[in-house]
PDB file of C-alpha atoms in Angstrom:
ATOM      1  CA  VAL N   1      -4.332 -13.910  -9.379  1.00 70.00           C
ATOM      2  CA  GLN N   2      -5.009 -10.225  -9.892  1.00 89.00           C
ATOM      3  CA  LEU N   3      -4.482  -7.275  -7.606  1.00 95.00           C
ATOM      4  CA  GLN N   4      -6.342  -4.210  -8.794  1.00 95.00           C
ATOM      5  CA  ALA N   5      -5.383  -0.886  -7.232  1.00 96.00           C
ATOM      6  CA  SER N   6      -7.640   2.149  -7.481  1.00 97.00           C
ATOM      7  CA  GLY N   7      -8.443   5.445  -5.800  1.00 98.00           C
ATOM      8  CA  GLY N   8      -5.534   7.568  -6.936  1.00 97.00           C
ATOM      9  CA  GLY N   9      -5.932  11.098  -8.206  1.00 97.00           C
ATOM     10  CA  LEU N  10      -4.896  14.718  -7.932  1.00 98.00           C
ATOM     11  CA  VAL N  11      -5.190  16.390  -4.544  1.00 98.00           C
ATOM     12  CA  GLN N  12      -3.879  19.556  -2.933  1.00 98.00           C
ATOM     13  CA  ALA N  13      -1.305  19.438  -0.175  1.00 98.00           C
ATOM     14  CA  GLY N  14      -3.010  18.756   3.137  1.00 98.00           C
ATOM     15  CA  GLY N  15      -5.770  16.771   1.486  1.00 98.00           C
ATOM     16  CA  SER N  16      -6.729  13.111   1.743  1.00 98.00           C
ATOM     17  CA  LEU N  17      -7.181  10.111  -0.505  1.00 98.00           C
ATOM     18  CA  ARG N  18      -8.117   6.498   0.102  1.00 98.00           C
ATOM     19  CA  LEU N  19      -6.583   3.827  -2.058  1.00 98.00           C
ATOM     20  CA  SER N  20      -8.121   0.404  -2.514  1.00 98.00           C
ATOM     21  CA  CYS N  21      -6.681  -2.862  -3.768  1.00 97.00           C
ATOM     22  CA  ALA N  22      -9.030  -5.675  -4.670  1.00 95.00           C
ATOM     23  CA  THR N  23      -7.716  -9.199  -4.977  1.00 93.00           C
ATOM     24  CA  SER N  24      -9.474 -11.700  -7.164  1.00 87.00           C
ATOM     25  CA  GLY N  25      -9.771 -15.295  -6.208  1.00 73.00           C
ATOM     26  CA  ARG N  26      -7.115 -15.455  -3.558  1.00 82.00           C
ATOM     27  CA  SER N  27      -6.480 -14.310  -0.025  1.00 87.00           C
ATOM     28  CA  PHE N  28      -3.077 -13.452   1.363  1.00 94.00           C
ATOM     29  CA  ASN N  29      -1.638 -13.387   4.849  1.00 96.00           C
ATOM     30  CA  THR N  30       0.443 -10.268   4.277  1.00 97.00           C
ATOM     31  CA  MET N  31      -0.474  -7.306   2.115  1.00 98.00           C
ATOM     32  CA  ALA N  32       1.390  -4.083   1.561  1.00 98.00           C
ATOM     33  CA  TRP N  33       1.613  -0.781  -0.245  1.00 98.00           C
ATOM     34  CA  PHE N  34       4.703   0.449  -2.050  1.00 98.00           C
ATOM     35  CA  ARG N  35       5.216   3.596  -4.084  1.00 98.00           C
ATOM     36  CA  GLN N  36       7.516   4.764  -6.842  1.00 98.00           C
ATOM     37  CA  ALA N  37       8.211   8.375  -7.659  1.00 97.00           C
ATOM     38  CA  PRO N  38       9.708   9.399 -11.024  1.00 93.00           C
ATOM     39  CA  GLY N  39      13.394   8.585 -11.172  1.00 95.00           C
ATOM     40  CA  LYS N  40      13.364   6.779  -7.843  1.00 97.00           C
ATOM     41  CA  GLU N  41      13.265   3.194  -6.713  1.00 97.00           C
ATOM     42  CA  ARG N  42      10.064   1.605  -5.519  1.00 98.00           C
ATOM     43  CA  GLU N  43       9.854   2.082  -1.764  1.00 98.00           C
ATOM     44  CA  PHE N  44       7.905   0.508   1.054  1.00 98.00           C
ATOM     45  CA  VAL N  45       4.938   2.385   2.507  1.00 98.00           C
ATOM     46  CA  SER N  46       3.046   0.031   4.808  1.00 98.00           C
ATOM     47  CA  ALA N  47       2.145  -3.610   5.435  1.00 98.00           C
ATOM     48  CA  ILE N  48      -0.566  -5.452   7.339  1.00 98.00           C
ATOM     49  CA  ASN N  49      -1.135  -8.998   8.501  1.00 97.00           C
ATOM     50  CA  TRP N  50      -4.222 -11.145   7.960  1.00 96.00           C
ATOM     51  CA  SER N  51      -6.092 -10.081  11.083  1.00 96.00           C
ATOM     52  CA  GLY N  52      -5.170  -6.431  10.745  1.00 96.00           C
ATOM     53  CA  GLU N  53      -3.760  -6.383  14.259  1.00 96.00           C
ATOM     54  CA  ASN N  54      -0.166  -5.948  13.105  1.00 98.00           C
ATOM     55  CA  THR N  55       0.944  -3.116  10.850  1.00 98.00           C
ATOM     56  CA  ILE N  56       4.215  -1.446   9.942  1.00 98.00           C
ATOM     57  CA  TYR N  57       4.843   1.886   8.247  1.00 98.00           C
ATOM     58  CA  ALA N  58       7.639   3.774   6.592  1.00 98.00           C
ATOM     59  CA  GLU N  59       8.845   6.587   8.801  1.00 98.00           C
ATOM     60  CA  SER N  60       7.887   9.132   6.146  1.00 98.00           C
ATOM     61  CA  VAL N  61       4.176   8.249   6.372  1.00 98.00           C
ATOM     62  CA  GLU N  62       3.846   7.220  10.026  1.00 98.00           C
ATOM     63  CA  GLY N  63       0.992   9.102  11.658  1.00 97.00           C
ATOM     64  CA  ARG N  64      -0.478  10.278   8.342  1.00 98.00           C
ATOM     65  CA  PHE N  65      -1.317   7.027   6.537  1.00 98.00           C
ATOM     66  CA  THR N  66      -3.404   4.128   7.824  1.00 98.00           C
ATOM     67  CA  ILE N  67      -3.442   0.675   6.278  1.00 98.00           C
ATOM     68  CA  SER N  68      -6.421  -1.616   6.737  1.00 98.00           C
ATOM     69  CA  ARG N  69      -8.115  -4.575   5.108  1.00 97.00           C
ATOM     70  CA  ASP N  70     -11.537  -6.141   4.736  1.00 95.00           C
ATOM     71  CA  ASN N  71     -11.046  -9.869   4.267  1.00 94.00           C
ATOM     72  CA  ALA N  72     -14.712 -10.459   3.521  1.00 92.00           C
ATOM     73  CA  LYS N  73     -14.323  -8.191   0.503  1.00 93.00           C
ATOM     74  CA  ASN N  74     -10.756  -9.273  -0.314  1.00 93.00           C
ATOM     75  CA  THR N  75      -9.778  -5.632  -0.294  1.00 95.00           C
ATOM     76  CA  LEU N  76      -6.804  -3.710   1.066  1.00 97.00           C
ATOM     77  CA  TYR N  77      -6.990   0.001   1.844  1.00 98.00           C
ATOM     78  CA  LEU N  78      -4.624   2.887   2.420  1.00 98.00           C
ATOM     79  CA  GLN N  79      -6.079   6.013   3.981  1.00 98.00           C
ATOM     80  CA  MET N  80      -3.740   8.900   3.261  1.00 98.00           C
ATOM     81  CA  ASN N  81      -4.175  12.124   5.207  1.00 98.00           C
ATOM     82  CA  SER N  82      -2.160  15.345   5.379  1.00 98.00           C
ATOM     83  CA  LEU N  83      -0.722  14.610   1.964  1.00 98.00           C
ATOM     84  CA  LYS N  84       2.485  16.320   0.899  1.00 98.00           C
ATOM     85  CA  PRO N  85       3.924  16.954  -2.573  1.00 97.00           C
ATOM     86  CA  GLU N  86       6.630  14.401  -1.778  1.00 97.00           C
ATOM     87  CA  ASP N  87       3.923  11.741  -1.535  1.00 98.00           C
ATOM     88  CA  THR N  88       3.449  12.048  -5.295  1.00 98.00           C
ATOM     89  CA  ALA N  89       4.099   8.617  -6.819  1.00 98.00           C
ATOM     90  CA  ILE N  90       2.536   5.573  -8.372  1.00 98.00           C
ATOM     91  CA  TYR N  91       1.208   3.445  -5.529  1.00 98.00           C
ATOM     92  CA  TYR N  92       1.317  -0.330  -5.837  1.00 98.00           C
ATOM     93  CA  CYS N  93      -0.325  -2.982  -3.716  1.00 98.00           C
ATOM     94  CA  ALA N  94       1.551  -6.206  -3.083  1.00 98.00           C
ATOM     95  CA  ALA N  95       0.854  -9.501  -1.378  1.00 97.00           C
ATOM     96  CA  ARG N  96       2.518 -12.624  -0.119  1.00 96.00           C
ATOM     97  CA  HIS N  97       1.419 -15.830   1.589  1.00 95.00           C
ATOM     98  CA  ALA N  98       4.006 -15.727   4.378  1.00 94.00           C
ATOM     99  CA  THR N  99       2.810 -14.369   7.702  1.00 95.00           C
ATOM    100  CA  VAL N 100       5.808 -12.261   8.660  1.00 94.00           C
ATOM    101  CA  LEU N 101       5.494  -8.569   7.810  1.00 96.00           C
ATOM    102  CA  THR N 102       8.351  -7.298   5.690  1.00 97.00           C
ATOM    103  CA  ARG N 103       9.459  -4.038   4.089  1.00 97.00           C
ATOM    104  CA  TYR N 104      11.441  -5.705   1.317  1.00 97.00           C
ATOM    105  CA  ARG N 105       9.769  -5.617  -2.095  1.00 96.00           C
ATOM    106  CA  GLY N 106      11.641  -8.716  -3.249  1.00 97.00           C
ATOM    107  CA  GLN N 107       9.735 -10.756  -0.714  1.00 97.00           C
ATOM    108  CA  TYR N 108       6.336  -9.992  -2.202  1.00 97.00           C
ATOM    109  CA  ASN N 109       5.174 -12.381  -4.899  1.00 94.00           C
ATOM    110  CA  TYR N 110       2.087 -10.631  -6.224  1.00 96.00           C
ATOM    111  CA  TRP N 111       1.738  -7.051  -7.448  1.00 96.00           C
ATOM    112  CA  GLY N 112      -1.012  -4.778  -8.674  1.00 94.00           C
ATOM    113  CA  GLN N 113      -0.699  -2.447 -11.631  1.00 93.00           C
ATOM    114  CA  GLY N 114      -0.415   0.791  -9.658  1.00 95.00           C
ATOM    115  CA  THR N 115      -2.484   3.918  -9.227  1.00 98.00           C
ATOM    116  CA  GLN N 116      -1.158   7.451  -9.635  1.00 98.00           C
ATOM    117  CA  VAL N 117      -1.273   9.865  -6.702  1.00 98.00           C
ATOM    118  CA  THR N 118      -0.348  13.474  -7.392  1.00 98.00           C
ATOM    119  CA  VAL N 119      -0.183  16.058  -4.625  1.00 98.00           C
ATOM    120  CA  SER N 120       0.021  19.678  -5.692  1.00 97.00           C
ATOM    121  CA  SER N 121       1.594  22.360  -3.538  1.00 94.00           C
TER     122      SER N 121
END
């Protein structure tokens, strides 16, 4: 099973980026985004259930980021708007078979390799 994250880059503060995470060969009930800034622990960003009807967000991104998925394409997305320098991090997609949404990284079994997002001030 592979999760391949893409879409990162360099953007000015206030700008937007859309991250994608393609899964190969498998589908997952719960998918999520985490991020890790230099010198910090990996932190939860957002998670979504299979249907897309249920989502949860970290308080720091609520109202600016939108998680979505296209099950026909086996792809997870993260639309990031109004980006801030503090959003700079490596963004990872994660997945698990359980249906309950969770913020805890230890409960995700599958991880992508990460994509770098850098927001300049």
